[in-house]
CSV table of C-alpha atoms and ligand atoms in Angstrom, one decimal:
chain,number,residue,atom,x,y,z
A,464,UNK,CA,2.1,6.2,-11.0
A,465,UNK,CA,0.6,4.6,-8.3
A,466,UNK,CA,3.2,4.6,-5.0
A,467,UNK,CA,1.7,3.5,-1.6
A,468,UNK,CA,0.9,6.2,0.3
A,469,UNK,CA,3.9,6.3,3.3
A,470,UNK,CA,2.6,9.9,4.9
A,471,UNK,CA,-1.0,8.6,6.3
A,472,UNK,CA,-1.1,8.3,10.1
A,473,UNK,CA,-2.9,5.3,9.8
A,474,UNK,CA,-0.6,3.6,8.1
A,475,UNK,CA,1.1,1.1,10.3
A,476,UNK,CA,3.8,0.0,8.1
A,477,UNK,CA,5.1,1.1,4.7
A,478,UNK,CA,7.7,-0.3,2.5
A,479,UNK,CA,9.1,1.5,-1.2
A,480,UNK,CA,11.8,0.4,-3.7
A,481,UNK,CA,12.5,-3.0,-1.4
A,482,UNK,CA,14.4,-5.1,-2.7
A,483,UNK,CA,16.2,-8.6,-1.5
A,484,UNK,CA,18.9,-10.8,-3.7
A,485,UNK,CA,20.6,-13.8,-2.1
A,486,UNK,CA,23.7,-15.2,-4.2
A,487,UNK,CA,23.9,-18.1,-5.4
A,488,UNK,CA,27.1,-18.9,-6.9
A,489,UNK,CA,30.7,-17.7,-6.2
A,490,UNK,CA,33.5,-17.5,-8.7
A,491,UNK,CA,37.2,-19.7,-7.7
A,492,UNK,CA,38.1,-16.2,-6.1
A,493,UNK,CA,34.8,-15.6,-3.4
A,494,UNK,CA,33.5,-13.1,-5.9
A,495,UNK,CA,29.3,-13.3,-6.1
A,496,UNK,CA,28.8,-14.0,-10.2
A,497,UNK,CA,25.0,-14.8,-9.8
A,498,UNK,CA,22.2,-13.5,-7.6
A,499,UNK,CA,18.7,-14.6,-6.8
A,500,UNK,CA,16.5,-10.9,-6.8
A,501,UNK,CA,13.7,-12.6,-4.3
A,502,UNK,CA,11.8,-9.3,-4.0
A,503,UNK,CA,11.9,-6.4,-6.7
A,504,UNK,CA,11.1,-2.7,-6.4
A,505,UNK,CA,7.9,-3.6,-4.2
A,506,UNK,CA,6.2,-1.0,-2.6
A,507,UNK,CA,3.3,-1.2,-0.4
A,508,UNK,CA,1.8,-0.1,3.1
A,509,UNK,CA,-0.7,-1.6,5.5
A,510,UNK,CA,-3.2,0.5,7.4
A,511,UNK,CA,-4.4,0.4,11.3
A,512,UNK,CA,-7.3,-2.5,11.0
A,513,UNK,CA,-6.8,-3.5,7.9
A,514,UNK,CA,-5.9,-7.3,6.2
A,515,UNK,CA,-3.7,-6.9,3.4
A,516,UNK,CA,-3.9,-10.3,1.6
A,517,UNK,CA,-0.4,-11.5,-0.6
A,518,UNK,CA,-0.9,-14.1,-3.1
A,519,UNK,CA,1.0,-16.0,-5.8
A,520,UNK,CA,2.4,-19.1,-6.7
A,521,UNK,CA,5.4,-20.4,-4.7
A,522,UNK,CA,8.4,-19.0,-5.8
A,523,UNK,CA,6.6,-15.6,-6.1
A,524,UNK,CA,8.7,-13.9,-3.2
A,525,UNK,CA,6.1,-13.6,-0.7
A,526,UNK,CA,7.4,-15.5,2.0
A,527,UNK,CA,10.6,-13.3,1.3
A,528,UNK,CA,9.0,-9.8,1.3
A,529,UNK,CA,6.7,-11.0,4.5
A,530,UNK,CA,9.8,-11.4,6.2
A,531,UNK,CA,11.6,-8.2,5.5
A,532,UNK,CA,8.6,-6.6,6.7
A,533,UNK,CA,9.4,-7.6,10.2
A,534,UNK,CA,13.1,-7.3,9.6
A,535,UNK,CA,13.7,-10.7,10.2
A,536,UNK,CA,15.7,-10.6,6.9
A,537,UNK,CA,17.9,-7.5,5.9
A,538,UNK,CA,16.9,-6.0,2.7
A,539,UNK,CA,19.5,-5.4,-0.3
A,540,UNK,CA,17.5,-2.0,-1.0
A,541,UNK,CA,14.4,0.2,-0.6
A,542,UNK,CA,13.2,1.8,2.7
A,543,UNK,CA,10.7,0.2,5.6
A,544,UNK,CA,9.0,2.4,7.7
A,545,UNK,CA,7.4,1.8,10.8
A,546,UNK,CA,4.7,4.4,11.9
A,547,UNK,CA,6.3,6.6,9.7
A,548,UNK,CA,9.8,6.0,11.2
A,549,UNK,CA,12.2,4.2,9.0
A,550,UNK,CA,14.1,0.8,10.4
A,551,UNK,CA,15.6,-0.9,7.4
A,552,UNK,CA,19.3,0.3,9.0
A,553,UNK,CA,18.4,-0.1,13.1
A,554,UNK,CA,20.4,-2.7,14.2
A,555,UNK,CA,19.0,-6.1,15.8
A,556,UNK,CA,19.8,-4.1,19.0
A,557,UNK,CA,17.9,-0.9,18.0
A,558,UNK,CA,15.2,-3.2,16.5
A,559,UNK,CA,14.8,-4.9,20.4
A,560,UNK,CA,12.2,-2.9,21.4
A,561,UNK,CA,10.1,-2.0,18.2
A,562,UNK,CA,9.7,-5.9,17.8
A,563,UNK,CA,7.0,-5.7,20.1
A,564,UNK,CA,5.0,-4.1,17.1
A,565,UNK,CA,5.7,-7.0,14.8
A,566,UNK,CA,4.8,-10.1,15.2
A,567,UNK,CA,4.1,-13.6,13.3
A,568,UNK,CA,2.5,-16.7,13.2
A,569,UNK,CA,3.7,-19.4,10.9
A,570,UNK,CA,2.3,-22.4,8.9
A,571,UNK,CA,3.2,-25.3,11.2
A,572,UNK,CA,1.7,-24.3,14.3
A,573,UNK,CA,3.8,-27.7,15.3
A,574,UNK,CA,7.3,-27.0,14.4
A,575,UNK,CA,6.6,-23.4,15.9
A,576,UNK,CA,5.8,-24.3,19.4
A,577,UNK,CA,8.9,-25.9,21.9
A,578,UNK,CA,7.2,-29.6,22.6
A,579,UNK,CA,9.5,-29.5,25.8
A,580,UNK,CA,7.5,-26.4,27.2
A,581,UNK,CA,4.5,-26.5,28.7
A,582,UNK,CA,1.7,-24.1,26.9
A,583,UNK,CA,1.9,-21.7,30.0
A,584,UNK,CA,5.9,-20.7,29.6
A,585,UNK,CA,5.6,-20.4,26.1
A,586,UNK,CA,2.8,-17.7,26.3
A,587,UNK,CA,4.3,-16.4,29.4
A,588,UNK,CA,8.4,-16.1,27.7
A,589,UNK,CA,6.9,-13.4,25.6
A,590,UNK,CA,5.4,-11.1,28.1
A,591,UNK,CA,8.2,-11.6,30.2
A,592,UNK,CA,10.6,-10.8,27.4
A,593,UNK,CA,9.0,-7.0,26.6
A,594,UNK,CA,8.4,-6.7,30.4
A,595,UNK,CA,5.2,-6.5,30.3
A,596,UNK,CA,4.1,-8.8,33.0
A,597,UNK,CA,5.7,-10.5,36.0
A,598,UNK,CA,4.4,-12.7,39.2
A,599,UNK,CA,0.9,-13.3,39.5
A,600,UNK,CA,-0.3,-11.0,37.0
A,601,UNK,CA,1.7,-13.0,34.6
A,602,UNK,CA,-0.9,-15.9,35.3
A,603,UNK,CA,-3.7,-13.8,35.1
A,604,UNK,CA,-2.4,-12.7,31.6
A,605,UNK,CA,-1.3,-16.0,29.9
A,606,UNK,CA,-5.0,-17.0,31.3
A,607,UNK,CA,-6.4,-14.2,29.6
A,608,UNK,CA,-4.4,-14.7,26.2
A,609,UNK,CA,-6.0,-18.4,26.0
A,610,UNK,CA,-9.4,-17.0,26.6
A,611,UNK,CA,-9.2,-14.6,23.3
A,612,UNK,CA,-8.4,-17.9,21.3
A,613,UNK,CA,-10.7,-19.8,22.8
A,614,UNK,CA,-9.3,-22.3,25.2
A,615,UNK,CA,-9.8,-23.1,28.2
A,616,UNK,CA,-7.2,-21.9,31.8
A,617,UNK,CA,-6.6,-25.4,32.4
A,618,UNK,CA,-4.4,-26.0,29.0
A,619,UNK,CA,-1.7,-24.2,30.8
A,620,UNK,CA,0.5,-27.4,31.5
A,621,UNK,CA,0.0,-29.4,28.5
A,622,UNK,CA,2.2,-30.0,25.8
A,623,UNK,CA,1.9,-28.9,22.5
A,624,UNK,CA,1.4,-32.3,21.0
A,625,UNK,CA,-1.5,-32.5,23.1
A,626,UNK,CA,-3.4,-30.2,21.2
A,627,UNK,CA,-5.1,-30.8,17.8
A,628,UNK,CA,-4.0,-28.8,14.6
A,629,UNK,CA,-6.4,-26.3,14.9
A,630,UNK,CA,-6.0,-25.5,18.9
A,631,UNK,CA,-2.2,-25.1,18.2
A,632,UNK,CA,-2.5,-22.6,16.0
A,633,UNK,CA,-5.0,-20.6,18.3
A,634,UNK,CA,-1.7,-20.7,20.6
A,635,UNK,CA,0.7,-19.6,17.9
A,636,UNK,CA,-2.1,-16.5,17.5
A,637,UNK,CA,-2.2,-16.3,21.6
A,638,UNK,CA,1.7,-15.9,21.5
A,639,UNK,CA,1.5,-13.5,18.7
A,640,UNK,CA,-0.9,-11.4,20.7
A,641,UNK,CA,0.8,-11.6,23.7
A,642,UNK,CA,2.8,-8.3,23.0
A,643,UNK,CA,-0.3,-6.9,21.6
A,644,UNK,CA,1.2,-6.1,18.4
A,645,UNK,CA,0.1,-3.9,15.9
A,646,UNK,CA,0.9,-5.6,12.5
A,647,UNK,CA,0.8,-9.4,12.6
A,648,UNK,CA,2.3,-11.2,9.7
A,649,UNK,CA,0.5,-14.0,9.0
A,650,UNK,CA,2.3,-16.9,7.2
A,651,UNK,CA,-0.6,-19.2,5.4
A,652,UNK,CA,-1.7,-19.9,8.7
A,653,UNK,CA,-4.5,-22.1,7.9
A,654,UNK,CA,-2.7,-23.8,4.8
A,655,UNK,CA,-2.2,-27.4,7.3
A,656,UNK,CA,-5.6,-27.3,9.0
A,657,UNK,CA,-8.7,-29.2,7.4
A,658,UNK,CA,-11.4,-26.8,5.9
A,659,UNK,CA,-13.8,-26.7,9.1
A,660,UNK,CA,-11.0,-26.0,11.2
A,661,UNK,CA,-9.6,-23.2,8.5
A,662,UNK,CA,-12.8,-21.0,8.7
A,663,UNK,CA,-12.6,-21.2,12.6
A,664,UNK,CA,-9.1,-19.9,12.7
A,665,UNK,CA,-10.3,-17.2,10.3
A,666,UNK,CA,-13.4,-16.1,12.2
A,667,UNK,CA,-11.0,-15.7,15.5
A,668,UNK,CA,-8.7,-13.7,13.4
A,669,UNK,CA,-11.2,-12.1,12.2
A,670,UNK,CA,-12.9,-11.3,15.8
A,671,UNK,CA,-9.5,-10.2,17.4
A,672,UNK,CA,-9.0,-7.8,14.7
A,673,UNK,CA,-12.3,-6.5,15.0
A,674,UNK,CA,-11.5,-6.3,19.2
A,675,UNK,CA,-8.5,-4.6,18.7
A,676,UNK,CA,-7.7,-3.2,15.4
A,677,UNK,CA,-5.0,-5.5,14.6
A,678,UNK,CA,-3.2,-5.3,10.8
A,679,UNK,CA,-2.3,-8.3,9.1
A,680,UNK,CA,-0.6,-9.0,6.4
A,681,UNK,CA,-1.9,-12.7,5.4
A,682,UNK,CA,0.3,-14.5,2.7
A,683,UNK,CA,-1.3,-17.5,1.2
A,684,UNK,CA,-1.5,-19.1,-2.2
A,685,UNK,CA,-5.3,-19.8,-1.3
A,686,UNK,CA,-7.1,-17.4,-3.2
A,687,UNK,CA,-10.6,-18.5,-1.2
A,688,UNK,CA,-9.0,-17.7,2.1
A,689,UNK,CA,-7.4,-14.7,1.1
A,690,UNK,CA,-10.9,-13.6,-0.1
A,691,UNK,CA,-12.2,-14.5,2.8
A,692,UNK,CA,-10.5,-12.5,5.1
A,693,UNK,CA,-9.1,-9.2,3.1
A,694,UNK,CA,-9.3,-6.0,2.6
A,695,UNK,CA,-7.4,-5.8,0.0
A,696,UNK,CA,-5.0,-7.8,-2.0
A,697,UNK,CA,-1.8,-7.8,-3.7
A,698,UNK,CA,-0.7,-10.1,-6.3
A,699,UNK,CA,2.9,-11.1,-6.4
A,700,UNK,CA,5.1,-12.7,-9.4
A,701,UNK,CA,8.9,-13.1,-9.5
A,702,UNK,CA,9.5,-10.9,-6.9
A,703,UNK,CA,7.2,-8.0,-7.8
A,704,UNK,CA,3.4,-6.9,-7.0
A,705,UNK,CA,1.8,-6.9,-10.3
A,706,UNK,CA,-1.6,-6.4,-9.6
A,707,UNK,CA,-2.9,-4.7,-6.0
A,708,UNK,CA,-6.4,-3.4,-5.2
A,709,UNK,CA,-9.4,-3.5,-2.8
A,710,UNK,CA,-10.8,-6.9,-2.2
A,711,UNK,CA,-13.8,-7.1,-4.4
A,712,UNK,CA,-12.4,-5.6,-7.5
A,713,UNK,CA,-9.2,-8.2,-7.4
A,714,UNK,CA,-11.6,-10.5,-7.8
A,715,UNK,CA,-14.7,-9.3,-9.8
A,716,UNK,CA,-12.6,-7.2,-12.2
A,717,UNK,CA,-8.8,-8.7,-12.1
A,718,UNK,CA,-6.7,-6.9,-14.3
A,719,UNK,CA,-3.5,-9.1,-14.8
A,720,UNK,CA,-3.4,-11.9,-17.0
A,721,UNK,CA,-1.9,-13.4,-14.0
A,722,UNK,CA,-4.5,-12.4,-11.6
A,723,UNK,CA,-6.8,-14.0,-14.3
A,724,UNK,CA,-5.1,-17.3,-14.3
A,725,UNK,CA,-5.0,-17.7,-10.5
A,726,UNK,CA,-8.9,-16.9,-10.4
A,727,UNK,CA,-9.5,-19.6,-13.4
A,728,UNK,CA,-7.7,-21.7,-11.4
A,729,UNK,CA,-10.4,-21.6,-8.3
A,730,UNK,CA,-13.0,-23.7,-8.0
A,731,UNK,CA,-16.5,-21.7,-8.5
A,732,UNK,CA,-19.4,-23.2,-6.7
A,733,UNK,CA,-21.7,-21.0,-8.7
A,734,UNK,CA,-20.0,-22.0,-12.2
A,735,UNK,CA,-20.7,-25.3,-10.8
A,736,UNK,CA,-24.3,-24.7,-10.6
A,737,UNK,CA,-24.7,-23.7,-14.3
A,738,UNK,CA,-22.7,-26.8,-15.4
A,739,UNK,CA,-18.9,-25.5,-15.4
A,740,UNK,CA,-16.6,-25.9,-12.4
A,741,UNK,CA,-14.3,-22.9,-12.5
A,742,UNK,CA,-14.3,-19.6,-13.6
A,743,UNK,CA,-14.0,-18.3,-17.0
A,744,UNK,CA,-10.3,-17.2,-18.6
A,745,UNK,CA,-6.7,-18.3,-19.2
A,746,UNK,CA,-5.1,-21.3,-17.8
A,747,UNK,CA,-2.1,-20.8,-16.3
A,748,UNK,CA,1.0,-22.2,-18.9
A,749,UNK,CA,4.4,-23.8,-17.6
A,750,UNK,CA,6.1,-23.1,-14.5
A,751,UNK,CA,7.3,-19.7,-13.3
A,752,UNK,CA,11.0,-18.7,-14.2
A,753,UNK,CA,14.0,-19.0,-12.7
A,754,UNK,CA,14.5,-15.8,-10.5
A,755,UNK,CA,18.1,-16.3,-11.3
A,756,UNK,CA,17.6,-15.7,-14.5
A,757,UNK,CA,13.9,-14.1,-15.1
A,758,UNK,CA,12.4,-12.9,-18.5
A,759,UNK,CA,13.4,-9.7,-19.9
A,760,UNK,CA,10.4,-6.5,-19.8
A,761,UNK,CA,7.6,-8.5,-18.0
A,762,UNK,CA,8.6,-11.2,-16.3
A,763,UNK,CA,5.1,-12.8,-16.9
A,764,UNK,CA,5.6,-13.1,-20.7
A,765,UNK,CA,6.7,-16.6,-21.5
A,766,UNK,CA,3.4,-17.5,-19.8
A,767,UNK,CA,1.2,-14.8,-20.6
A,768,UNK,CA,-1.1,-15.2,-24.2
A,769,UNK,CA,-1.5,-11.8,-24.8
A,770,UNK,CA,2.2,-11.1,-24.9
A,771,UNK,CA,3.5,-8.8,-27.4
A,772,UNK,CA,7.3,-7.5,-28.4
A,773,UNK,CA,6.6,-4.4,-26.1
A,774,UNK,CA,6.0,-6.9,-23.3
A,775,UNK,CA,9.6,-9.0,-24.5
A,776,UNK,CA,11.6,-5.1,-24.3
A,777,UNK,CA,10.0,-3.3,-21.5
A,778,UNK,CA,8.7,-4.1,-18.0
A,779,UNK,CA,5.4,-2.6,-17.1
A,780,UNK,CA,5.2,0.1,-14.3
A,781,UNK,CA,2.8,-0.6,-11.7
A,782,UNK,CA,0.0,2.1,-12.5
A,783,UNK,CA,-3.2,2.4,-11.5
A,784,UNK,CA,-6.1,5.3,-10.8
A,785,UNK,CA,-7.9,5.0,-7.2
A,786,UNK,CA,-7.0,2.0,-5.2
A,787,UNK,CA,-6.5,-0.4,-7.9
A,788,UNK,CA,-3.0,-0.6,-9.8
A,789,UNK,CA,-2.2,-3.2,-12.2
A,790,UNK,CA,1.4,-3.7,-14.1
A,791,UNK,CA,0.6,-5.0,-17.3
A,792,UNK,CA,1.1,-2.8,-20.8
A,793,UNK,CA,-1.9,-3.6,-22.3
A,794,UNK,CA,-4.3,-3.5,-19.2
A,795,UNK,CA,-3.4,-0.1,-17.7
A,796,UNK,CA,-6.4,2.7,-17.6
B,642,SF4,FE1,1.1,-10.1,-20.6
B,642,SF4,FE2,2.5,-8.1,-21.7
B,642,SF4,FE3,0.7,-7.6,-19.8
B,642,SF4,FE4,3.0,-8.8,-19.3
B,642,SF4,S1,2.8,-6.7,-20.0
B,642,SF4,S2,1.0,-9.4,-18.5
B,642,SF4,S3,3.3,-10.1,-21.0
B,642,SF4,S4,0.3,-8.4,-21.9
């Protein structure tokens, strides 16, 4: 079976068994009678340098399971290690100064940034925070921090709806790296920008990982961008990762039916070229199920049209030999 591997010491951060349910309805007497499982038995681990890219459609948990990877959500199970160290239990307290470590950057560079503080304060709260810079050096670092994204000293007392789309999220990535983190969860950051402006903010991110071995952990629903800027990828429905491999064998030799749908699903310039538009296989059926009440065995199989009675009476392990694991009955090496 194919389990992450926790023990490498370039592994930055490593998660097994996690699990996170939120209820959803209470009985006359307070009791919890139904539960929302957001995130199922996932386990995975992201190296030193490396993009691991999460995709699915919304409602696939991966907004959740990005979130309990910084611990800004508790989990209900399942462990989360930290350079080898486990936090899931560390209180916020305990968690204080490890958050250094983790940071994020989120969709609406907008709502993310205080439009009463001047770009300067906001990248200077951070370094102040972790005591990591004070007085004049804290200048010379927040100076320093718009450099790497791009732009220019004299931003330092403009507002953030000064800036276009695309220059506030190179501040959302300058406060990010103001910690210098080593995992950066990266929340579809370039899901509001227009397409020019979307390959910009992935060179940069691109560039800054190169400079200084960054991880990410990029969650998007944009299988182009997510191609574009991974190492590998991981493919979430309902709450679990059904199909997780290196980069170029996601998506020359996908081995979900679901992973098969989403690629059908993408535009292919090259298809395009020979008279077709998109790439070759199943079309995605219906919407995804209810987490409160998902599908019994595998939870793709009211949408899946190779599904069989095996599929209807017993979920699929995630297996896999080398780098590439797939959980599907009929697709497993
Ligand atoms: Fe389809 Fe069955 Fe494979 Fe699930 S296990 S993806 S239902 S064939």
């Amino acid at each position: 079976m194919q389990r992450d591997e926790t023990s490498d010491r370039e592994t930055v951060l490593a998660v097994s068994g996690l699990r996170k349910s939120f209820p959803v309805a209470r009985s006359w007497f307070g009791r919890h009678r139904k539960s929302l499982r957001a995130v199922d038995d996932v386990d995975l681990s992201i190296r030193r340098g490396e993009t691991l890219g999460l995709v699915g459609e919304s409602g696939s948990g991966k907004s959740t399971l990005a979130r309990l990877c910084l611990k800004l959500i508790e989990p209900t199970a399942g462990q989360i290690r930290l350079f080898g160290e486990p936090i899931e239990r560390l209180s916020p307290r305990a968690m204080r100064p490890l958050r250094r470590n983790l940071q994020m950057v989120f969709q609406d560079p907008f709502a993310s940034l205080n439009p009463r503080l001047p770009i300067g304060r906001i990248l200077a709260e951070p370094l102040r925070n972790f005591r990591i810079a004070q007085g004049a050096d804290l200048a010379r670092r927040v100076e320093a921090l718009l450099a790497r994204v791009g732009l220019p000293a004299d931003v330092v007392n403009r507002r953030a709806h000064e800036f276009s789309g695309g220059q506030r999220q190179r501040i959302g990535i300058a406060r990010a790296l103001a910690p210098e983190p080593k995992l950066i969860v990266l929340d579809e950051p370039v899901s509001a920008l227009d397409v020019s402006v979307q390959a910009q903010v992935l060179n940069l991110l691109s560039t800054l990982q190169d400079q200084a071995g960054y991880s990410y952990l990029f969650v998007s629903h944009d299988l182009a961008v997510v191609r574009h800027i991974s190492h590998r990828v991981a493919v979430m429905y309902l709450g679990r990762i059904v199909e997780i491999g290196p980069v170029e064998s996601i998506f020359s030799t996908p081995r979900h039916p679901y992973t098969e749908a989403l690629l059908a699903a993408v535009p292919d310039p090259a298809g395009r070229q020979r008279g077709g538009t998109r790439r070759r296989g199943p079309r995605l059926r219906g919407e995804i199920p209810s987490p409160i009440n998902p599908p019994s065995g595998c939870a793709f199989r009211t949408r899946c049209p190779l599904a069989t009675q095996r599929c209807v009476e017993e979920r699929p392990a995630l297996l896999g030999s080398g780098d590439h694991a797939v959980a599907c009955h009929l697709r497993q090496a």
